[in-house]
Coordinates of N, CA and C in Angstrom, one line a residue:
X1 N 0.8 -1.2 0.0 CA 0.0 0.0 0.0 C 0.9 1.2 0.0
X2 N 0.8 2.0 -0.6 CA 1.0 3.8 -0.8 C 0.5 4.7 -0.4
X3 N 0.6 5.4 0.8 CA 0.0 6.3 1.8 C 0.6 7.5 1.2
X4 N 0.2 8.4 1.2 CA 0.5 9.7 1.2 C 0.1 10.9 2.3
X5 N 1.3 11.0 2.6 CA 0.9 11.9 4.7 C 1.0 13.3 3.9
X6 N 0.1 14.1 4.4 CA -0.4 14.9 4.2 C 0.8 16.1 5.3
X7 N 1.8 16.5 4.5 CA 2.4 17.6 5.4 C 1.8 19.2 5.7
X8 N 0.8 19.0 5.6 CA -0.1 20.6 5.6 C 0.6 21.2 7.1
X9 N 0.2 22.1 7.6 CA 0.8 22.6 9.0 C -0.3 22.2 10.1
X10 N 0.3 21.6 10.6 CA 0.0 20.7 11.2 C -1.1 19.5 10.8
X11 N -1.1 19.5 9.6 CA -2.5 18.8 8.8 C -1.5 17.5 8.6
X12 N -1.1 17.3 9.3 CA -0.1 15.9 9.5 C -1.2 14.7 9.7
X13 N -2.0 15.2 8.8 CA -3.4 14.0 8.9 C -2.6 12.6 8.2
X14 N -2.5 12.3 7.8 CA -2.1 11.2 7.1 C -3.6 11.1 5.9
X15 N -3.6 12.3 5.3 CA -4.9 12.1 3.9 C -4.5 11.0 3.0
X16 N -4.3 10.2 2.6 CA -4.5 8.9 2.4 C -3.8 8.8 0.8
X17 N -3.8 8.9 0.2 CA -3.5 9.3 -1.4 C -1.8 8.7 -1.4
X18 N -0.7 8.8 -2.1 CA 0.0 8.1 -2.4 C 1.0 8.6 -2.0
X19 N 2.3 8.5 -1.1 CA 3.9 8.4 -1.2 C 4.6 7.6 -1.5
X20 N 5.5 7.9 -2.6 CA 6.3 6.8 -2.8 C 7.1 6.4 -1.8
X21 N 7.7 4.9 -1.6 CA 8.6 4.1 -0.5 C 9.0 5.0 0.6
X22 N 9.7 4.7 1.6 CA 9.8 5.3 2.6 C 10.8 6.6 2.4
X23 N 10.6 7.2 3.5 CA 11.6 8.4 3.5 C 12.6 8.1 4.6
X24 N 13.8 8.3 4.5 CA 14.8 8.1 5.7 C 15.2 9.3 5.9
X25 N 15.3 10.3 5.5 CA 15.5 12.0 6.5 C 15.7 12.1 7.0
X26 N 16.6 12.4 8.1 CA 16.7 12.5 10.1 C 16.9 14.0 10.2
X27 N 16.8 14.6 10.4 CA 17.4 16.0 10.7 C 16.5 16.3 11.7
X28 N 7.2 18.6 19.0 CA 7.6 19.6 19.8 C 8.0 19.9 21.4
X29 N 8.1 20.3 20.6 CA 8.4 20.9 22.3 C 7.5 21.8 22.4
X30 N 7.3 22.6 24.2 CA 6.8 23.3 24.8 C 7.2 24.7 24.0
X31 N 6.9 25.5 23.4 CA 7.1 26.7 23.2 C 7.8 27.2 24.0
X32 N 9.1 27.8 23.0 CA 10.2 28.6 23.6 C 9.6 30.3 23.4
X33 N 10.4 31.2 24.1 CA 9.7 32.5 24.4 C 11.0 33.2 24.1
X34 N 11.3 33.9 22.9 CA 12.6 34.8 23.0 C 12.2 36.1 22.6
X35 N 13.1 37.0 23.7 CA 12.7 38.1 23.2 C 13.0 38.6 21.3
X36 N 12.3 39.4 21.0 CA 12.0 40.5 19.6 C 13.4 40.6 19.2
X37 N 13.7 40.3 18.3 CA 15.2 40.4 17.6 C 15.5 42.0 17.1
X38 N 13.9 42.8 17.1 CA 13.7 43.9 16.6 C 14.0 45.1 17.7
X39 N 14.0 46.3 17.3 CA 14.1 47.3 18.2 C 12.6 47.8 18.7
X40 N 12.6 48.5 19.4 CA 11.4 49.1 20.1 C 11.1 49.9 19.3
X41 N 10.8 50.5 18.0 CA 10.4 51.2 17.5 C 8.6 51.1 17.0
X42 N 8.0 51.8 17.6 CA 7.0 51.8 17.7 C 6.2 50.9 16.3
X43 N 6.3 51.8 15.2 CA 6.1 51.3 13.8 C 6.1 49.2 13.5
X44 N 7.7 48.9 14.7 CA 7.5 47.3 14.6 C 6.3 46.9 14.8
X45 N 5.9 47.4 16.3 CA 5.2 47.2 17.3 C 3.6 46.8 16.6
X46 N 3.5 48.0 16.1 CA 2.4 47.8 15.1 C 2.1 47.1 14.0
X47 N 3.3 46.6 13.6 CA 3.8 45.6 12.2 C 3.4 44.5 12.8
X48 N 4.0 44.4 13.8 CA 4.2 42.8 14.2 C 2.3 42.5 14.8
X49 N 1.9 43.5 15.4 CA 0.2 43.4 16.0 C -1.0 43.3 14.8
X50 N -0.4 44.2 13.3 CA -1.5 43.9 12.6 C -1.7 42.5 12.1
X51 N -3.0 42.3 12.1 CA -3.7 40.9 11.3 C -3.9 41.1 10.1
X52 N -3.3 40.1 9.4 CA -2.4 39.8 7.6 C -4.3 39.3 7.2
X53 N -4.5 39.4 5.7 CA -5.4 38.9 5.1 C -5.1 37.4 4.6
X54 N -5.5 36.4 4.2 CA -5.0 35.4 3.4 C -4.7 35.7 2.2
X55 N -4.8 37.3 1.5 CA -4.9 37.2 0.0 C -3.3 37.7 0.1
X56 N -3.0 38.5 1.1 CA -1.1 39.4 1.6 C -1.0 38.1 2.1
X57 N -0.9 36.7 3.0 CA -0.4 35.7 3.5 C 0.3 35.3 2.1
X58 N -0.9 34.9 0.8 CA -0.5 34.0 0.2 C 0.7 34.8 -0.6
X59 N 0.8 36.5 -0.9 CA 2.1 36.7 -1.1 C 3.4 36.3 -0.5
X60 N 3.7 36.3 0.5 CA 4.4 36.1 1.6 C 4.5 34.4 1.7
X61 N 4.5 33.9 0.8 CA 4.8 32.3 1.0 C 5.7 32.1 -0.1
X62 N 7.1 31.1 0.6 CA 7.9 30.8 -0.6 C 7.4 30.7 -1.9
X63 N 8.4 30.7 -2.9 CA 7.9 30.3 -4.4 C 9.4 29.3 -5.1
X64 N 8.9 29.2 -6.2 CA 10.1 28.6 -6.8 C 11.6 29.5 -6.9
X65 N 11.7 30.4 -7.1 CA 12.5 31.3 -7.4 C 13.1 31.9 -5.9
X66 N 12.1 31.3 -4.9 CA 12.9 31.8 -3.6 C 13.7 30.4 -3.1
X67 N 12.9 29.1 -3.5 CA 13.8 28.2 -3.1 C 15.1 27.7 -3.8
X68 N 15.1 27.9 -5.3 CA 16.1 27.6 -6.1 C 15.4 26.2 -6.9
X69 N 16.4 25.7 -7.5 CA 16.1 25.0 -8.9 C 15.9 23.4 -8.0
X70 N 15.0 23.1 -8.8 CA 14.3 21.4 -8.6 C 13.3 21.4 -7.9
X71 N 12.9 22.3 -7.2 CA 11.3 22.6 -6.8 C 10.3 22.7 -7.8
X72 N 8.9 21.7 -7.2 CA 8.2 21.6 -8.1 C 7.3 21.8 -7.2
X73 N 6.0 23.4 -7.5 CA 5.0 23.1 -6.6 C 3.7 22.3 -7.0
X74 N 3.3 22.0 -6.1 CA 2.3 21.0 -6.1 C 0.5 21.6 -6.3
X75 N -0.1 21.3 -6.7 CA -1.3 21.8 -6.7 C -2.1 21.6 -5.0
X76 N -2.9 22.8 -5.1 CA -3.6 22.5 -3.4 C -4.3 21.1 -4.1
X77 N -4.4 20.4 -2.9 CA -5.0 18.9 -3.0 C -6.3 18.9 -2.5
X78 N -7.7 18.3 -2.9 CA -8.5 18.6 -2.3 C -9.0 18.2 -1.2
X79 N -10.4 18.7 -0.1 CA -9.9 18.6 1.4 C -10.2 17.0 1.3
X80 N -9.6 16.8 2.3 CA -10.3 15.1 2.7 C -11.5 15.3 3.7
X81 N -12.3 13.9 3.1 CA -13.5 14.0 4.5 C -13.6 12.9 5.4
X82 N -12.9 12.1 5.0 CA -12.7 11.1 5.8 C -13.1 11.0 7.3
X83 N -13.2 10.3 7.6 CA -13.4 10.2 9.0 C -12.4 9.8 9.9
X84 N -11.5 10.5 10.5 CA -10.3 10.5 11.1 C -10.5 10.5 12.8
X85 N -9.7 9.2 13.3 CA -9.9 8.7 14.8 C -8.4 8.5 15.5
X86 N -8.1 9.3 16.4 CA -7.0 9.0 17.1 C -6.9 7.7 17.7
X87 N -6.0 7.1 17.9 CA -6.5 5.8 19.1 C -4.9 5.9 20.0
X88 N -5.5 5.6 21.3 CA -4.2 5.2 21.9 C -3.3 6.9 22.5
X89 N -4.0 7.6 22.3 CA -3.3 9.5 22.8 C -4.5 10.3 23.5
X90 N -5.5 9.6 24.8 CA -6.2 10.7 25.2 C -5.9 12.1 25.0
X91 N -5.2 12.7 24.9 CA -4.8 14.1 25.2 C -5.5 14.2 23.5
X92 N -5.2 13.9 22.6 CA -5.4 14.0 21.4 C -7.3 14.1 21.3
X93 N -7.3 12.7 22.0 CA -9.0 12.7 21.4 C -9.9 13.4 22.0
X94 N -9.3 14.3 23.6 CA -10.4 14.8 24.0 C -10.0 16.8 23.3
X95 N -9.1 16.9 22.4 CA -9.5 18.0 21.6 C -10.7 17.9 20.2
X96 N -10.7 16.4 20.2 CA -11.8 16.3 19.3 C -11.7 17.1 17.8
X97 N -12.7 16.3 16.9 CA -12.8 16.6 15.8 C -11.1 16.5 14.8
X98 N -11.1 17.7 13.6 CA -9.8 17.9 13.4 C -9.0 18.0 14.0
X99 N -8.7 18.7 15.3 CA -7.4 19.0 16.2 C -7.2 17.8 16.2
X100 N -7.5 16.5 16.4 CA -7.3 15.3 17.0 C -6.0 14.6 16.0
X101 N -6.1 15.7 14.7 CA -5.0 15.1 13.9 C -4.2 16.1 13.2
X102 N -4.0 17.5 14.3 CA -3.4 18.3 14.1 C -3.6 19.8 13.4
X103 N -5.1 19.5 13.1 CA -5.6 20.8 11.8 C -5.6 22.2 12.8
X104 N -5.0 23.0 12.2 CA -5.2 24.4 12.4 C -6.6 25.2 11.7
X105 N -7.4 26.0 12.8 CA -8.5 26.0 11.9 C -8.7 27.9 11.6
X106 N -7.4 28.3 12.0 CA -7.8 29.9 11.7 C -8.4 30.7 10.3
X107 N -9.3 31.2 10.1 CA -9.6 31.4 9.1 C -8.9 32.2 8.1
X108 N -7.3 33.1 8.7 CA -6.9 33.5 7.3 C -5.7 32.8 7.6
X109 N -5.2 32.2 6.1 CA -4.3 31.3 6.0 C -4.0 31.3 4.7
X110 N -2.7 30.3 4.3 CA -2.2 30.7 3.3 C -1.2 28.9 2.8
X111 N -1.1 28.5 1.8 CA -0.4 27.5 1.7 C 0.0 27.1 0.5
X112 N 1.7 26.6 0.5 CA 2.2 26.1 -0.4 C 2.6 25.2 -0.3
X113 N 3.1 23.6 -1.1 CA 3.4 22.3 -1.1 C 4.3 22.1 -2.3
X114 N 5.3 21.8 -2.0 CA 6.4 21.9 -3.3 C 7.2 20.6 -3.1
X115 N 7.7 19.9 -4.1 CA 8.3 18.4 -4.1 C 9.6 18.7 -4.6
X116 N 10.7 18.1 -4.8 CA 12.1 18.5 -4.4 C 13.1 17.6 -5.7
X117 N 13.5 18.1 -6.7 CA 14.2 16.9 -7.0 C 13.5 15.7 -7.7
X118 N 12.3 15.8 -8.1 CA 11.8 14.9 -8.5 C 11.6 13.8 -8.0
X119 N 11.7 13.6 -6.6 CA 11.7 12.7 -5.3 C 10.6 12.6 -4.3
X120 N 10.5 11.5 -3.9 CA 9.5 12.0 -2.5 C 9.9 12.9 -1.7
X121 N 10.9 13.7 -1.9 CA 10.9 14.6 -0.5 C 9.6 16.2 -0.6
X122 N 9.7 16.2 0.6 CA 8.2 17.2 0.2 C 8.7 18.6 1.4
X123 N 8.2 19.7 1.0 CA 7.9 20.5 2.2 C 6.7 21.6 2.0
X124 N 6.4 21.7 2.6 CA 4.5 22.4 3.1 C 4.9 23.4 3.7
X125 N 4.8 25.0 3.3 CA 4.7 26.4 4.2 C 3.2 26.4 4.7
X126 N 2.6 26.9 5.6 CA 1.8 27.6 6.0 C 2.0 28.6 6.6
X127 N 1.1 29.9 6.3 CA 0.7 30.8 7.2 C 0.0 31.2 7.4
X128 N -0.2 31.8 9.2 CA -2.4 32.2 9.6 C -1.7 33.3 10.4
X129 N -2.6 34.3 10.2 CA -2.9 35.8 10.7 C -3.5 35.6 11.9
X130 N -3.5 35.8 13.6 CA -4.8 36.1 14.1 C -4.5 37.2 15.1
X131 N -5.1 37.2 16.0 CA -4.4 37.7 17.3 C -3.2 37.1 18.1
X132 N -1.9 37.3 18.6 CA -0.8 36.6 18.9 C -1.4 35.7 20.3
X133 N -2.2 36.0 20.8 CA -2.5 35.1 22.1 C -3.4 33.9 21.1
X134 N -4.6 34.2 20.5 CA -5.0 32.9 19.8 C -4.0 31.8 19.2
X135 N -3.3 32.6 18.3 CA -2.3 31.8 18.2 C -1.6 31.1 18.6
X136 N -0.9 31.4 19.4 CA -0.4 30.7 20.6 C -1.1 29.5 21.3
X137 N -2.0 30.1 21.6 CA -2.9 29.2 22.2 C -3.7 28.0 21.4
X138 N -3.9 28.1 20.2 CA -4.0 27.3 19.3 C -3.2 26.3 18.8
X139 N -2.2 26.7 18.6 CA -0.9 25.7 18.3 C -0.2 24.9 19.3
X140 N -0.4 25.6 20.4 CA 0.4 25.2 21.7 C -0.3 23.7 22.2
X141 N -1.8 24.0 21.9 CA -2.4 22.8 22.6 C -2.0 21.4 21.6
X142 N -2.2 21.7 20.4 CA -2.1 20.6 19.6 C -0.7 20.4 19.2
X143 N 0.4 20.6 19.9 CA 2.1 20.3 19.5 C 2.2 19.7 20.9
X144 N 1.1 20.2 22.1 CA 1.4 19.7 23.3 C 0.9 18.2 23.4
X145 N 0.1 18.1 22.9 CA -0.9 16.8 22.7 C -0.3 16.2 22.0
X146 N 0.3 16.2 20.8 CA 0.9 15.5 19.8 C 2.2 15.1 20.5
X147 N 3.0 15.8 20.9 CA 4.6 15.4 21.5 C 4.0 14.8 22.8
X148 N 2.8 15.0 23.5 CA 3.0 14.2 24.4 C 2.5 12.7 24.2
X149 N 2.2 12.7 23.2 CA 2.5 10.6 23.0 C 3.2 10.6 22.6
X150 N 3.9 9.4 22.9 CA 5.5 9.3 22.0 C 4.7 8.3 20.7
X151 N 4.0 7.3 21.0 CA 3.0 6.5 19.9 C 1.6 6.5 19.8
X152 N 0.8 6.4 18.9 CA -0.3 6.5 18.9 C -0.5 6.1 17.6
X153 N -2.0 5.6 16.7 CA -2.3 5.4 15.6 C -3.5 6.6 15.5
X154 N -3.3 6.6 14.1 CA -4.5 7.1 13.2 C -5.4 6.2 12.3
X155 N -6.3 6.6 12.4 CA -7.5 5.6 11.9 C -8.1 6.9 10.4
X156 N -7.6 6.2 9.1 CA -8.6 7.5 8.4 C -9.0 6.7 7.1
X157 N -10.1 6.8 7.0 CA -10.6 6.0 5.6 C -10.6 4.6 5.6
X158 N -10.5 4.4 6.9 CA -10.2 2.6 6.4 C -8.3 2.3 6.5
X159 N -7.9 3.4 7.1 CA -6.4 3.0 7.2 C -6.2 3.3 8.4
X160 N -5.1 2.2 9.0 CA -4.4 2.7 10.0 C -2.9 2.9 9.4
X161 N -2.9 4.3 10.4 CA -1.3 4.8 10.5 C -0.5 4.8 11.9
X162 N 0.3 4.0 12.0 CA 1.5 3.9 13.0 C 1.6 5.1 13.0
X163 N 1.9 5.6 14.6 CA 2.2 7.5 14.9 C 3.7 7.0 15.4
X164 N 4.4 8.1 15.3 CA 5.5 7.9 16.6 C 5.7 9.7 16.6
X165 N 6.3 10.2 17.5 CA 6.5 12.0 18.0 C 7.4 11.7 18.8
X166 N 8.2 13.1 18.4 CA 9.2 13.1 19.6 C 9.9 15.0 18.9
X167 N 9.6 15.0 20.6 CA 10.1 16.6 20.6 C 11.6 17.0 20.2
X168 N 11.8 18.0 19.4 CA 12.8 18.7 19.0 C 13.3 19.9 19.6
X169 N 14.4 19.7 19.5 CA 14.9 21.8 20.3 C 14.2 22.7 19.2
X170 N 14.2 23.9 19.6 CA 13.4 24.6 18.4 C 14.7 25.6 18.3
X171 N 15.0 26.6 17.3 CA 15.9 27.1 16.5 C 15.7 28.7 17.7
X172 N 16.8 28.7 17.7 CA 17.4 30.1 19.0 C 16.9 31.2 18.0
X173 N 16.5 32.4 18.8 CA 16.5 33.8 17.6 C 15.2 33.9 16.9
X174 N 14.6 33.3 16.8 CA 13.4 33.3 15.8 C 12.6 33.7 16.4
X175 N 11.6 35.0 15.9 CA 10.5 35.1 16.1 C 10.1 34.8 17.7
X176 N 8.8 34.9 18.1 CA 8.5 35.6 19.6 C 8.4 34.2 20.4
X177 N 7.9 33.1 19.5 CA 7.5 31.5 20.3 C 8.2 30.6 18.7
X178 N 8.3 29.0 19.7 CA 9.2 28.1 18.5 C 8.5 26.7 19.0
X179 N 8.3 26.2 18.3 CA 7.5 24.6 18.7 C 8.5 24.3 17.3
X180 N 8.7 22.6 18.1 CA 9.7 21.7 16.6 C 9.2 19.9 17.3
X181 N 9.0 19.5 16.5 CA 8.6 17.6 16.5 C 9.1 17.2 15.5
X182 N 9.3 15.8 15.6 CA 9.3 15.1 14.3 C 8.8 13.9 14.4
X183 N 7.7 13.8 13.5 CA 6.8 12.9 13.6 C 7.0 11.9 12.3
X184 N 6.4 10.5 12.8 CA 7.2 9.3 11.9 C 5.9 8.6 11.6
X185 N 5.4 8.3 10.4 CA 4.6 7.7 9.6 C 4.5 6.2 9.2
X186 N 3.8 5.2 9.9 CA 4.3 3.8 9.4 C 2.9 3.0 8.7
X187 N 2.8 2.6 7.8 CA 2.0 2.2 7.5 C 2.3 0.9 6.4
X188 N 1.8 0.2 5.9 CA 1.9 -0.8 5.3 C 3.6 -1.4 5.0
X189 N 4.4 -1.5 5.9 CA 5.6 -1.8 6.1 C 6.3 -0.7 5.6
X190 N 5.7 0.8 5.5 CA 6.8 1.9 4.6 C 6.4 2.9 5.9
X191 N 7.7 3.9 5.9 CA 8.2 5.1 7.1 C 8.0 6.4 6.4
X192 N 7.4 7.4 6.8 CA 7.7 8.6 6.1 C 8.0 9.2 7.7
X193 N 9.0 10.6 7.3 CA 9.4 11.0 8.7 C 9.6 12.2 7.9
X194 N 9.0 13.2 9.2 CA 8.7 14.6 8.9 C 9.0 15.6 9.7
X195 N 9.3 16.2 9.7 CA 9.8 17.4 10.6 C 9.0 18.9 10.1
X196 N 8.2 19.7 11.8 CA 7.3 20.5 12.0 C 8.0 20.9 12.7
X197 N 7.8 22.8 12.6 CA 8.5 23.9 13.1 C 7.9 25.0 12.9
X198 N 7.2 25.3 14.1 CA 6.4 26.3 13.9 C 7.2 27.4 14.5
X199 N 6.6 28.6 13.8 CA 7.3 29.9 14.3 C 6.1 31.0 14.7
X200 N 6.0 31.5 16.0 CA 5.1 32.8 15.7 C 5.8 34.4 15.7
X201 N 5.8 35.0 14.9 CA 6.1 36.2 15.2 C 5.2 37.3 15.2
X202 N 4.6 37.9 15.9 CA 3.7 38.7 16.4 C 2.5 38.1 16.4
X203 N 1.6 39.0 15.3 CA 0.1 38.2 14.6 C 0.4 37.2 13.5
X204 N 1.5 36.4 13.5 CA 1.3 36.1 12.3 C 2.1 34.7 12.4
X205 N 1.6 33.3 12.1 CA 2.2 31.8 12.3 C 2.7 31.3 11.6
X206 N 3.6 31.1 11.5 CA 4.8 30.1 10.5 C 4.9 28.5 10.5
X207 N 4.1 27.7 9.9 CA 4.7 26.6 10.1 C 5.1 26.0 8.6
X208 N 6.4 25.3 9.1 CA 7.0 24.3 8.0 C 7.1 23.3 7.9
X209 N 6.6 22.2 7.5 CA 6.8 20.7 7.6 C 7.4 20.0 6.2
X210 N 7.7 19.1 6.9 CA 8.3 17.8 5.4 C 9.4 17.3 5.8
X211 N 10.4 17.2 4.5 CA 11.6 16.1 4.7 C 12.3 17.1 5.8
X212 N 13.0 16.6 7.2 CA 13.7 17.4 7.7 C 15.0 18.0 7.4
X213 N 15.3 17.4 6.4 CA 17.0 18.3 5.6 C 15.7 19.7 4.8
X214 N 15.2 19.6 4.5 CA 14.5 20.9 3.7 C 13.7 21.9 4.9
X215 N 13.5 21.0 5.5 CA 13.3 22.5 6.6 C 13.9 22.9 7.4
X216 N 15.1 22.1 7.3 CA 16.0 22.9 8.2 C 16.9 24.4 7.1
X217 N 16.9 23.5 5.5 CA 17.4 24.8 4.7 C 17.0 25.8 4.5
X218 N 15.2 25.7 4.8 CA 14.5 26.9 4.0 C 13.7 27.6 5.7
X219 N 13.8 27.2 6.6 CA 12.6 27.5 7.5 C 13.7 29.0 7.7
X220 N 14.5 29.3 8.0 CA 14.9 30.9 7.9 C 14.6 31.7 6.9
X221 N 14.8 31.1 5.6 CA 14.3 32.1 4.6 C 12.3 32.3 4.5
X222 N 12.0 31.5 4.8 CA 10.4 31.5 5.2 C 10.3 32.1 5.8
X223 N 10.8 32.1 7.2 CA 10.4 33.3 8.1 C 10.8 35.1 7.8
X224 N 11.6 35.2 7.4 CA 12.4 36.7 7.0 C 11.1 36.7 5.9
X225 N 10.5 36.1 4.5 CA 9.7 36.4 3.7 C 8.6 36.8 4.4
X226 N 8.4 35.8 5.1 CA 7.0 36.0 5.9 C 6.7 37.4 7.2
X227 N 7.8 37.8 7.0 CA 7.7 38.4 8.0 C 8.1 40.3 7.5
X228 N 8.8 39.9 6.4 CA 9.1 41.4 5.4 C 7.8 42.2 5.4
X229 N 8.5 43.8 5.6 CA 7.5 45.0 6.1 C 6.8 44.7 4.1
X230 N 5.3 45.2 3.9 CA 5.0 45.2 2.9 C 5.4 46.1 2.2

């Protein structure tokens, strides 16, 4: 069987559709808190507090020409409806519904999915606008839930997916909070392994997922895009 895990930000649903053979990759935690890299200049202050539309998000998302040559982006894929069951992660199931498999549900958002090389390797930008405490508080619960099982399955369409999680250091300097996991995909004797890194800087959420050698290359230049005065 050929699963295809779904690297959306945090949409680490495992949507069902096809990956080729396993991924071997290696490259959360509790939100880290650093202070503003930025000066106190008032003008930041208000940069970093206004709320982005999705139509200025989707400017502000890599492209081919920002990541370099062998990037191939992918078309958005359409939603799944499947019916998706945690098993084995209380913490998981009593957020219920999507959260139970990581979905972010802020309404302005923005997303790209680009394939690497002509390979399975994948990486997924997202970004959502809201207020900095929803944020937070949105992401926090479901990286907390997720990193706190180290195993669990997913039940979606008639498949089970082997979970495994395990928290990462998150990257010093960045932006105001940092969540990092890398979560491992087992299903019909094949592994995909993924690495998630969320960034918030002010009103506005960064997450990266996919092969972990690609987001460790690009999640800096994502954030500095995502985060340029308009």
């Amino acid at each position: 069987m050929r699963v295809r895990v779904a690297t959306t930000a945090l949409g680490i649903t495992a949507a069902l559709l096809a990956v080729p053979a396993c991924s071997t990759d290696t490259t959360g935690t509790k939100p880290e808190t650093a202070p503003s890299v930025r000066t106190g200049n008032p003008a930041d202050t208000v940069q970093k507090a206004a709320v982005l539309s999705s139509a200025m998000l989707e400017t502000r998302l890599l492209d081919e020409n920002d990541l370099g040559s062998g990037y191939l982006r992918e078309p958005e894929r359409p939603t799944q409806h499947d019916d998706i069951t945690g098993i084995g992660c209380p913490a998981l199931s009593e957020l219920g519904g999507d959260a139970a498999t990581g979905t972010l549900t802020f309404p302005r958002k923005a997303k790209a999915t680009f394939t690497y090389g002509g390979s399975s390797s994948e990486i997924s930008e997202e970004l959502y606008s809201d207020s900095p405490n929803k944020l937070s508080d949105g992401i926090d619960r479901i990286f907390d839930a997720m990193t706190g099982c180290p195993t669990y399955q997913v039940v979606a369409g008639g498949t089970t997916i082997d979970m495994a999680s395990q928290k990462l250091p998150t990257p010093h300097g960045l932006g105001d909070e940092r969540w990092s996991q890398l979560l491992t995909f087992s299903t019909g004797g094949r592994s995909t392994v993924v690495k998630q890194t969320a960034i918030r800087d002010g009103s506005l959420l960064l997450v990266v997922s996919g092969s972990p050698a690609l987001v460790d290359r690009h999640l800096v230049k994502a954030l500095a895009k995502a985060t340029a005065a308009s």
